Amino acid sequence: MCIERLQRIVEKAVPILFDQIEGGRVPVQSEASLQLHLGRIIMTVADLEMVHPRETFSIELEKPLGGSGRGRIDIWFRLTTDDDREWRCAMELKFFKKASQAEPVNRHKAMLDIARLEKCGDVADIGFMLVATNHPHYIDWENYSPDTADFDFRHGRRYAGGTVMTYRTPGSKLASITLRNDYDFAWTEATRQLRYLLLRVPTNVS
């Protein structure tokens, strides 16, 4: 199935990106540079994935979703097969630095992006969430504050679909989030400085 082909493209491209970061071939100091280099690698991997002469591939960064308040998708790409059928993938990226000092809010942002991907069925057949960080708080910190503990994607943790996540810090206006699907979170050792979480996200029409 072509959804599996989209998944293969992502699962090949992401480790190559972090190998190039580790080797020093590409400098990544921001989420924007992570996005740019991953987009470049996806294009190369997709070209190797295509086997029929009539297959085509296109990619967009910061693709507008359309509709009020839906925002943009960090990376979106489309594989058109030789029977003229289109298969589409949406990716959201987060690059959380230890120096940013915004860890609880960032955990909320990552979960919010997963929720957005779940509602992208009108533009994507599959979604992926990629989180990269040099901060152990996201990965294996022992305990979170009860006020923000709902937003937990540490290594080995599991989220049960339908569970409401609420940000309880006094004065916070961050919205509660409920995801539709179950997720198991597994972080990968990427470089001497970075680890990453790559999560497949089923998409549905909102």
PDB file of N, CA and C in Angstrom, residues 39-122:
ATOM      1  N   GLY A  39      13.269  18.387   4.917  1.00  0.00           N
ATOM      2  CA  GLY A  39      12.580  18.481   3.632  1.00  0.00           C
ATOM      3  C   GLY A  39      13.485  18.091   2.482  1.00  0.00           C
ATOM      4  N   ARG A  40      14.728  18.553   2.534  1.00  0.00           N
ATOM      5  CA  ARG A  40      15.699  18.209   1.487  1.00  0.00           C
ATOM      6  C   ARG A  40      15.940  16.707   1.418  1.00  0.00           C
ATOM      7  N   ILE A  41      16.103  16.080   2.581  1.00  0.00           N
ATOM      8  CA  ILE A  41      16.384  14.639   2.613  1.00  0.00           C
ATOM      9  C   ILE A  41      15.163  13.845   2.170  1.00  0.00           C
ATOM     10  N   ILE A  42      13.971  14.273   2.572  1.00  0.00           N
ATOM     11  CA  ILE A  42      12.751  13.586   2.141  1.00  0.00           C
ATOM     12  C   ILE A  42      12.657  13.576   0.618  1.00  0.00           C
ATOM     13  N   MET A  43      12.991  14.679  -0.023  1.00  0.00           N
ATOM     14  CA  MET A  43      12.948  14.740  -1.494  1.00  0.00           C
ATOM     15  C   MET A  43      13.878  13.693  -2.106  1.00  0.00           C
ATOM     16  N   THR A  44      15.066  13.548  -1.551  1.00  0.00           N
ATOM     17  CA  THR A  44      16.027  12.577  -2.081  1.00  0.00           C
ATOM     18  C   THR A  44      15.541  11.148  -1.864  1.00  0.00           C
ATOM     19  N   VAL A  45      15.071  10.865  -0.652  1.00  0.00           N
ATOM     20  CA  VAL A  45      14.598   9.515  -0.341  1.00  0.00           C
ATOM     21  C   VAL A  45      13.377   9.166  -1.194  1.00  0.00           C
ATOM     22  N   ALA A  46      12.475  10.116  -1.381  1.00  0.00           N
ATOM     23  CA  ALA A  46      11.272   9.872  -2.182  1.00  0.00           C
ATOM     24  C   ALA A  46      11.634   9.553  -3.621  1.00  0.00           C
ATOM     25  N   ASP A  47      12.642  10.227  -4.153  1.00  0.00           N
ATOM     26  CA  ASP A  47      13.068   9.955  -5.519  1.00  0.00           C
ATOM     27  C   ASP A  47      13.544   8.506  -5.651  1.00  0.00           C
ATOM     28  N   LEU A  48      14.217   7.994  -4.657  1.00  0.00           N
ATOM     29  CA  LEU A  48      14.681   6.610  -4.672  1.00  0.00           C
ATOM     30  C   LEU A  48      13.534   5.626  -4.466  1.00  0.00           C
ATOM     31  N   GLU A  49      12.464   6.092  -3.840  1.00  0.00           N
ATOM     32  CA  GLU A  49      11.313   5.235  -3.569  1.00  0.00           C
ATOM     33  C   GLU A  49      10.439   5.031  -4.804  1.00  0.00           C
ATOM     34  N   MET A  50      10.467   5.974  -5.731  1.00  0.00           N
ATOM     35  CA  MET A  50       9.609   5.877  -6.916  1.00  0.00           C
ATOM     36  C   MET A  50      10.202   4.893  -7.924  1.00  0.00           C
ATOM     37  N   VAL A  51       9.338   4.029  -8.465  1.00  0.00           N
ATOM     38  CA  VAL A  51       9.813   2.963  -9.344  1.00  0.00           C
ATOM     39  C   VAL A  51       9.155   2.982 -10.721  1.00  0.00           C
ATOM     40  N   HIS A  52       8.032   3.657 -10.885  1.00  0.00           N
ATOM     41  CA  HIS A  52       7.319   3.691 -12.156  1.00  0.00           C
ATOM     42  C   HIS A  52       7.558   5.025 -12.860  1.00  0.00           C
ATOM     43  N   PRO A  53       7.618   5.031 -14.190  1.00  0.00           N
ATOM     44  CA  PRO A  53       7.972   6.268 -14.913  1.00  0.00           C
ATOM     45  C   PRO A  53       6.955   7.387 -14.764  1.00  0.00           C
ATOM     46  N   ARG A  54       5.697   7.068 -14.454  1.00  0.00           N
ATOM     47  CA  ARG A  54       4.680   8.105 -14.359  1.00  0.00           C
ATOM     48  C   ARG A  54       4.471   8.590 -12.927  1.00  0.00           C
ATOM     49  N   GLU A  55       5.207   8.055 -11.985  1.00  0.00           N
ATOM     50  CA  GLU A  55       5.080   8.515 -10.606  1.00  0.00           C
ATOM     51  C   GLU A  55       5.718   9.893 -10.444  1.00  0.00           C
ATOM     52  N   THR A  56       5.091  10.724  -9.618  1.00  0.00           N
ATOM     53  CA  THR A  56       5.636  12.057  -9.342  1.00  0.00           C
ATOM     54  C   THR A  56       5.619  12.317  -7.839  1.00  0.00           C
ATOM     55  N   PHE A  57       6.414  13.303  -7.432  1.00  0.00           N
ATOM     56  CA  PHE A  57       6.522  13.652  -6.020  1.00  0.00           C
ATOM     57  C   PHE A  57       6.597  15.158  -5.886  1.00  0.00           C
ATOM     58  N   SER A  58       5.913  15.704  -4.877  1.00  0.00           N
ATOM     59  CA  SER A  58       6.013  17.137  -4.581  1.00  0.00           C
ATOM     60  C   SER A  58       6.027  17.325  -3.072  1.00  0.00           C
ATOM     61  N   ILE A  59       6.649  18.422  -2.638  1.00  0.00           N
ATOM     62  CA  ILE A  59       6.775  18.703  -1.205  1.00  0.00           C
ATOM     63  C   ILE A  59       6.579  20.190  -0.961  1.00  0.00           C
ATOM     64  N   GLU A  60       5.970  20.524   0.181  1.00  0.00           N
ATOM     65  CA  GLU A  60       5.770  21.915   0.582  1.00  0.00           C
ATOM     66  C   GLU A  60       6.164  22.070   2.045  1.00  0.00           C
ATOM     67  N   LEU A  61       6.807  23.177   2.358  1.00  0.00           N
ATOM     68  CA  LEU A  61       7.069  23.558   3.735  1.00  0.00           C
ATOM     69  C   LEU A  61       6.095  24.656   4.128  1.00  0.00           C
ATOM     70  N   GLU A  62       5.601  24.592   5.365  1.00  0.00           N
ATOM     71  CA  GLU A  62       4.644  25.582   5.867  1.00  0.00           C
ATOM     72  C   GLU A  62       3.395  25.643   4.976  1.00  0.00           C
ATOM     73  N   LYS A  63       2.831  24.493   4.725  1.00  0.00           N
ATOM     74  CA  LYS A  63       1.637  24.417   3.874  1.00  0.00           C
ATOM     75  C   LYS A  63       0.411  24.913   4.637  1.00  0.00           C
ATOM     76  N   PRO A  64      -0.318  25.920   4.117  1.00  0.00           N
ATOM     77  CA  PRO A  64      -1.552  26.366   4.771  1.00  0.00           C
ATOM     78  C   PRO A  64      -2.613  25.269   4.726  1.00  0.00           C
ATOM     79  N   LEU A  65      -3.275  25.067   5.842  1.00  0.00           N
ATOM     80  CA  LEU A  65      -4.313  24.044   5.898  1.00  0.00           C
ATOM     81  C   LEU A  65      -5.639  24.535   5.343  1.00  0.00           C
ATOM     82  N   GLY A  66      -5.843  25.838   5.346  1.00  0.00           N
ATOM     83  CA  GLY A  66      -7.131  26.365   4.901  1.00  0.00           C
ATOM     84  C   GLY A  66      -8.143  26.317   6.030  1.00  0.00           C
ATOM     85  N   GLY A  67      -9.087  27.227   5.990  1.00  0.00           N
ATOM     86  CA  GLY A  67     -10.068  27.297   7.060  1.00  0.00           C
ATOM     87  C   GLY A  67      -9.568  28.148   8.209  1.00  0.00           C
ATOM     88  N   SER A  68     -10.479  28.712   8.947  1.00  0.00           N
ATOM     89  CA  SER A  68     -10.137  29.639  10.017  1.00  0.00           C
ATOM     90  C   SER A  68      -9.411  28.941  11.161  1.00  0.00           C
ATOM     91  N   GLY A  69      -8.236  29.468  11.518  1.00  0.00           N
ATOM     92  CA  GLY A  69      -7.516  29.003  12.695  1.00  0.00           C
ATOM     93  C   GLY A  69      -6.810  27.680  12.563  1.00  0.00           C
ATOM     94  N   ARG A  70      -6.717  27.096  11.375  1.00  0.00           N
ATOM     95  CA  ARG A  70      -6.095  25.781  11.240  1.00  0.00           C
ATOM     96  C   ARG A  70      -4.578  25.862  11.084  1.00  0.00           C
ATOM     97  N   GLY A  71      -4.081  27.036  10.714  1.00  0.00           N
ATOM     98  CA  GLY A  71      -2.642  27.214  10.660  1.00  0.00           C
ATOM     99  C   GLY A  71      -1.986  26.518   9.479  1.00  0.00           C
ATOM    100  N   ARG A  72      -0.708  26.140   9.684  1.00  0.00           N
ATOM    101  CA  ARG A  72       0.098  25.548   8.619  1.00  0.00           C
ATOM    102  C   ARG A  72       0.721  24.238   9.093  1.00  0.00           C
ATOM    103  N   ILE A  73       1.015  23.376   8.130  1.00  0.00           N
ATOM    104  CA  ILE A  73       1.724  22.132   8.406  1.00  0.00           C
ATOM    105  C   ILE A  73       3.200  22.348   8.085  1.00  0.00           C
ATOM    106  N   ASP A  74       4.086  21.899   8.973  1.00  0.00           N
ATOM    107  CA  ASP A  74       5.520  22.143   8.798  1.00  0.00           C
ATOM    108  C   ASP A  74       6.053  21.535   7.499  1.00  0.00           C
ATOM    109  N   ILE A  75       5.762  20.259   7.279  1.00  0.00           N
ATOM    110  CA  ILE A  75       6.184  19.578   6.052  1.00  0.00           C
ATOM    111  C   ILE A  75       5.011  18.768   5.517  1.00  0.00           C
ATOM    112  N   TRP A  76       4.731  18.940   4.248  1.00  0.00           N
ATOM    113  CA  TRP A  76       3.664  18.174   3.583  1.00  0.00           C
ATOM    114  C   TRP A  76       4.208  17.678   2.253  1.00  0.00           C
ATOM    115  N   PHE A  77       3.973  16.403   1.967  1.00  0.00           N
ATOM    116  CA  PHE A  77       4.405  15.905   0.665  1.00  0.00           C
ATOM    117  C   PHE A  77       3.395  14.941   0.079  1.00  0.00           C
ATOM    118  N   ARG A  78       3.500  14.777  -1.232  1.00  0.00           N
ATOM    119  CA  ARG A  78       2.513  13.991  -1.976  1.00  0.00           C
ATOM    120  C   ARG A  78       3.224  13.101  -2.990  1.00  0.00           C
ATOM    121  N   LEU A  79       2.843  11.842  -2.996  1.00  0.00           N
ATOM    122  CA  LEU A  79       3.313  10.887  -3.994  1.00  0.00           C
ATOM    123  C   LEU A  79       2.135  10.532  -4.896  1.00  0.00           C
ATOM    124  N   THR A  80       2.284  10.797  -6.179  1.00  0.00           N
ATOM    125  CA  THR A  80       1.250  10.449  -7.161  1.00  0.00           C
ATOM    126  C   THR A  80       1.713   9.210  -7.909  1.00  0.00           C
ATOM    127  N   THR A  81       0.936   8.134  -7.813  1.00  0.00           N
ATOM    128  CA  THR A  81       1.334   6.862  -8.398  1.00  0.00           C
ATOM    129  C   THR A  81       0.998   6.806  -9.885  1.00  0.00           C
ATOM    130  N   ASP A  82       1.409   5.727 -10.527  1.00  0.00           N
ATOM    131  CA  ASP A  82       1.235   5.619 -11.977  1.00  0.00           C
ATOM    132  C   ASP A  82      -0.222   5.484 -12.393  1.00  0.00           C
ATOM    133  N   ASP A  83      -1.116   5.226 -11.427  1.00  0.00           N
ATOM    134  CA  ASP A  83      -2.554   5.200 -11.722  1.00  0.00           C
ATOM    135  C   ASP A  83      -3.222   6.533 -11.382  1.00  0.00           C
ATOM    136  N   ASP A  84      -2.396   7.575 -11.188  1.00  0.00           N
ATOM    137  CA  ASP A  84      -2.857   8.947 -10.913  1.00  0.00           C
ATOM    138  C   ASP A  84      -3.530   9.106  -9.553  1.00  0.00           C
ATOM    139  N   ARG A  85      -3.274   8.202  -8.653  1.00  0.00           N
ATOM    140  CA  ARG A  85      -3.811   8.346  -7.297  1.00  0.00           C
ATOM    141  C   ARG A  85      -2.798   9.091  -6.434  1.00  0.00           C
ATOM    142  N   GLU A  86      -3.296  10.010  -5.611  1.00  0.00           N
ATOM    143  CA  GLU A  86      -2.434  10.819  -4.756  1.00  0.00           C
ATOM    144  C   GLU A  86      -2.427  10.282  -3.327  1.00  0.00           C
ATOM    145  N   TRP A  87      -1.223  10.192  -2.762  1.00  0.00           N
ATOM    146  CA  TRP A  87      -1.043   9.772  -1.381  1.00  0.00           C
ATOM    147  C   TRP A  87      -0.257  10.865  -0.659  1.00  0.00           C
ATOM    148  N   ARG A  88      -0.783  11.342   0.461  1.00  0.00           N
ATOM    149  CA  ARG A  88      -0.267  12.558   1.078  1.00  0.00           C
ATOM    150  C   ARG A  88       0.148  12.329   2.531  1.00  0.00           C
ATOM    151  N   CYS A  89       1.205  13.027   2.929  1.00  0.00           N
ATOM    152  CA  CYS A  89       1.724  12.917   4.292  1.00  0.00           C
ATOM    153  C   CYS A  89       1.919  14.304   4.885  1.00  0.00           C
ATOM    154  N   ALA A  90       1.539  14.467   6.146  1.00  0.00           N
ATOM    155  CA  ALA A  90       1.740  15.720   6.875  1.00  0.00           C
ATOM    156  C   ALA A  90       2.652  15.465   8.069  1.00  0.00           C
ATOM    157  N   MET A  91       3.607  16.382   8.285  1.00  0.00           N
ATOM    158  CA  MET A  91       4.521  16.257   9.415  1.00  0.00           C
ATOM    159  C   MET A  91       4.567  17.556  10.215  1.00  0.00           C
ATOM    160  N   GLU A  92       4.575  17.408  11.519  1.00  0.00           N
ATOM    161  CA  GLU A  92       4.823  18.529  12.415  1.00  0.00           C
ATOM    162  C   GLU A  92       6.155  18.283  13.125  1.00  0.00           C
ATOM    163  N   LEU A  93       6.916  19.355  13.322  1.00  0.00           N
ATOM    164  CA  LEU A  93       8.235  19.269  13.945  1.00  0.00           C
ATOM    165  C   LEU A  93       8.297  20.169  15.175  1.00  0.00           C
ATOM    166  N   LYS A  94       9.003  19.686  16.171  1.00  0.00           N
ATOM    167  CA  LYS A  94       9.328  20.506  17.330  1.00  0.00           C
ATOM    168  C   LYS A  94      10.792  20.262  17.687  1.00  0.00           C
ATOM    169  N   PHE A  95      11.506  21.365  17.965  1.00  0.00           N
ATOM    170  CA  PHE A  95      12.905  21.301  18.373  1.00  0.00           C
ATOM    171  C   PHE A  95      13.016  22.071  19.683  1.00  0.00           C
ATOM    172  N   PHE A  96      13.095  21.326  20.785  1.00  0.00           N
ATOM    173  CA  PHE A  96      13.089  21.929  22.103  1.00  0.00           C
ATOM    174  C   PHE A  96      14.502  21.953  22.682  1.00  0.00           C
ATOM    175  N   LYS A  97      15.012  23.160  22.931  1.00  0.00           N
ATOM    176  CA  LYS A  97      16.348  23.321  23.486  1.00  0.00           C
ATOM    177  C   LYS A  97      16.276  23.467  25.007  1.00  0.00           C
ATOM    178  N   LYS A  98      17.266  22.919  25.658  1.00  0.00           N
ATOM    179  CA  LYS A  98      17.327  23.025  27.106  1.00  0.00           C
ATOM    180  C   LYS A  98      17.372  24.464  27.561  1.00  0.00           C
ATOM    181  N   ALA A  99      18.012  25.311  26.775  1.00  0.00           N
ATOM    182  CA  ALA A  99      18.175  26.712  27.151  1.00  0.00           C
ATOM    183  C   ALA A  99      16.889  27.516  27.056  1.00  0.00           C
ATOM    184  N   SER A 100      15.843  26.953  26.439  1.00  0.00           N
ATOM    185  CA  SER A 100      14.624  27.738  26.223  1.00  0.00           C
ATOM    186  C   SER A 100      13.835  27.983  27.497  1.00  0.00           C
ATOM    187  N   GLN A 101      13.992  27.102  28.516  1.00  0.00           N
ATOM    188  CA  GLN A 101      13.339  27.293  29.814  1.00  0.00           C
ATOM    189  C   GLN A 101      11.814  27.335  29.709  1.00  0.00           C
ATOM    190  N   ALA A 102      11.244  26.633  28.749  1.00  0.00           N
ATOM    191  CA  ALA A 102       9.787  26.655  28.572  1.00  0.00           C
ATOM    192  C   ALA A 102       9.233  25.240  28.467  1.00  0.00           C
ATOM    193  N   GLU A 103       9.825  24.323  29.209  1.00  0.00           N
ATOM    194  CA  GLU A 103       9.508  22.909  29.033  1.00  0.00           C
ATOM    195  C   GLU A 103       8.026  22.554  29.226  1.00  0.00           C
ATOM    196  N   PRO A 104       7.334  22.984  30.295  1.00  0.00           N
ATOM    197  CA  PRO A 104       5.925  22.586  30.426  1.00  0.00           C
ATOM    198  C   PRO A 104       5.046  23.096  29.288  1.00  0.00           C
ATOM    199  N   VAL A 105       5.237  24.341  28.881  1.00  0.00           N
ATOM    200  CA  VAL A 105       4.449  24.890  27.773  1.00  0.00           C
ATOM    201  C   VAL A 105       4.777  24.159  26.475  1.00  0.00           C
ATOM    202  N   ASN A 106       6.031  23.801  26.281  1.00  0.00           N
ATOM    203  CA  ASN A 106       6.427  23.076  25.073  1.00  0.00           C
ATOM    204  C   ASN A 106       5.772  21.708  25.000  1.00  0.00           C
ATOM    205  N   ARG A 107       5.612  21.056  26.135  1.00  0.00           N
ATOM    206  CA  ARG A 107       4.922  19.762  26.133  1.00  0.00           C
ATOM    207  C   ARG A 107       3.473  19.930  25.684  1.00  0.00           C
ATOM    208  N   HIS A 108       2.860  21.009  26.096  1.00  0.00           N
ATOM    209  CA  HIS A 108       1.503  21.314  25.640  1.00  0.00           C
ATOM    210  C   HIS A 108       1.499  21.546  24.129  1.00  0.00           C
ATOM    211  N   LYS A 109       2.486  22.284  23.621  1.00  0.00           N
ATOM    212  CA  LYS A 109       2.553  22.573  22.187  1.00  0.00           C
ATOM    213  C   LYS A 109       2.677  21.298  21.361  1.00  0.00           C
ATOM    214  N   ALA A 110       3.484  20.361  21.836  1.00  0.00           N
ATOM    215  CA  ALA A 110       3.666  19.110  21.094  1.00  0.00           C
ATOM    216  C   ALA A 110       2.360  18.318  21.032  1.00  0.00           C
ATOM    217  N   MET A 111       1.662  18.235  22.144  1.00  0.00           N
ATOM    218  CA  MET A 111       0.384  17.522  22.146  1.00  0.00           C
ATOM    219  C   MET A 111      -0.645  18.230  21.266  1.00  0.00           C
ATOM    220  N   LEU A 112      -0.592  19.546  21.238  1.00  0.00           N
ATOM    221  CA  LEU A 112      -1.508  20.307  20.389  1.00  0.00           C
ATOM    222  C   LEU A 112      -1.237  20.004  18.912  1.00  0.00           C
ATOM    223  N   ASP A 113       0.031  19.863  18.546  1.00  0.00           N
ATOM    224  CA  ASP A 113       0.363  19.521  17.164  1.00  0.00           C
ATOM    225  C   ASP A 113      -0.127  18.130  16.796  1.00  0.00           C
ATOM    226  N   ILE A 114      -0.030  17.189  17.722  1.00  0.00           N
ATOM    227  CA  ILE A 114      -0.558  15.849  17.461  1.00  0.00           C
ATOM    228  C   ILE A 114      -2.064  15.919  17.222  1.00  0.00           C
ATOM    229  N   ALA A 115      -2.751  16.711  18.036  1.00  0.00           N
ATOM    230  CA  ALA A 115      -4.199  16.877  17.861  1.00  0.00           C
ATOM    231  C   ALA A 115      -4.526  17.475  16.493  1.00  0.00           C
ATOM    232  N   ARG A 116      -3.716  18.430  16.030  1.00  0.00           N
ATOM    233  CA  ARG A 116      -3.941  19.034  14.714  1.00  0.00           C
ATOM    234  C   ARG A 116      -3.745  18.003  13.607  1.00  0.00           C
ATOM    235  N   LEU A 117      -2.708  17.182  13.739  1.00  0.00           N
ATOM    236  CA  LEU A 117      -2.474  16.153  12.737  1.00  0.00           C
ATOM    237  C   LEU A 117      -3.630  15.166  12.656  1.00  0.00           C
ATOM    238  N   GLU A 118      -4.204  14.831  13.797  1.00  0.00           N
ATOM    239  CA  GLU A 118      -5.327  13.901  13.804  1.00  0.00           C
ATOM    240  C   GLU A 118      -6.517  14.422  12.996  1.00  0.00           C
ATOM    241  N   LYS A 119      -6.588  15.727  12.815  1.00  0.00           N
ATOM    242  CA  LYS A 119      -7.718  16.341  12.120  1.00  0.00           C
ATOM    243  C   LYS A 119      -7.361  16.763  10.698  1.00  0.00           C
ATOM    244  N   CYS A 120      -6.287  16.205  10.155  1.00  0.00           N
ATOM    245  CA  CYS A 120      -5.812  16.615   8.829  1.00  0.00           C
ATOM    246  C   CYS A 120      -6.199  15.631   7.731  1.00  0.00           C
ATOM    247  N   GLY A 121      -7.218  14.847   7.959  1.00  0.00           N
ATOM    248  CA  GLY A 121      -7.596  13.842   6.981  1.00  0.00           C
ATOM    249  C   GLY A 121      -8.015  14.400   5.639  1.00  0.00           C
ATOM    250  N   ASP A 122      -8.376  15.687   5.595  1.00  0.00           N
ATOM    251  CA  ASP A 122      -8.746  16.282   4.306  1.00  0.00           C
ATOM    252  C   ASP A 122      -7.529  16.610   3.448  1.00  0.00           C
TER     253      ASP A 122
END
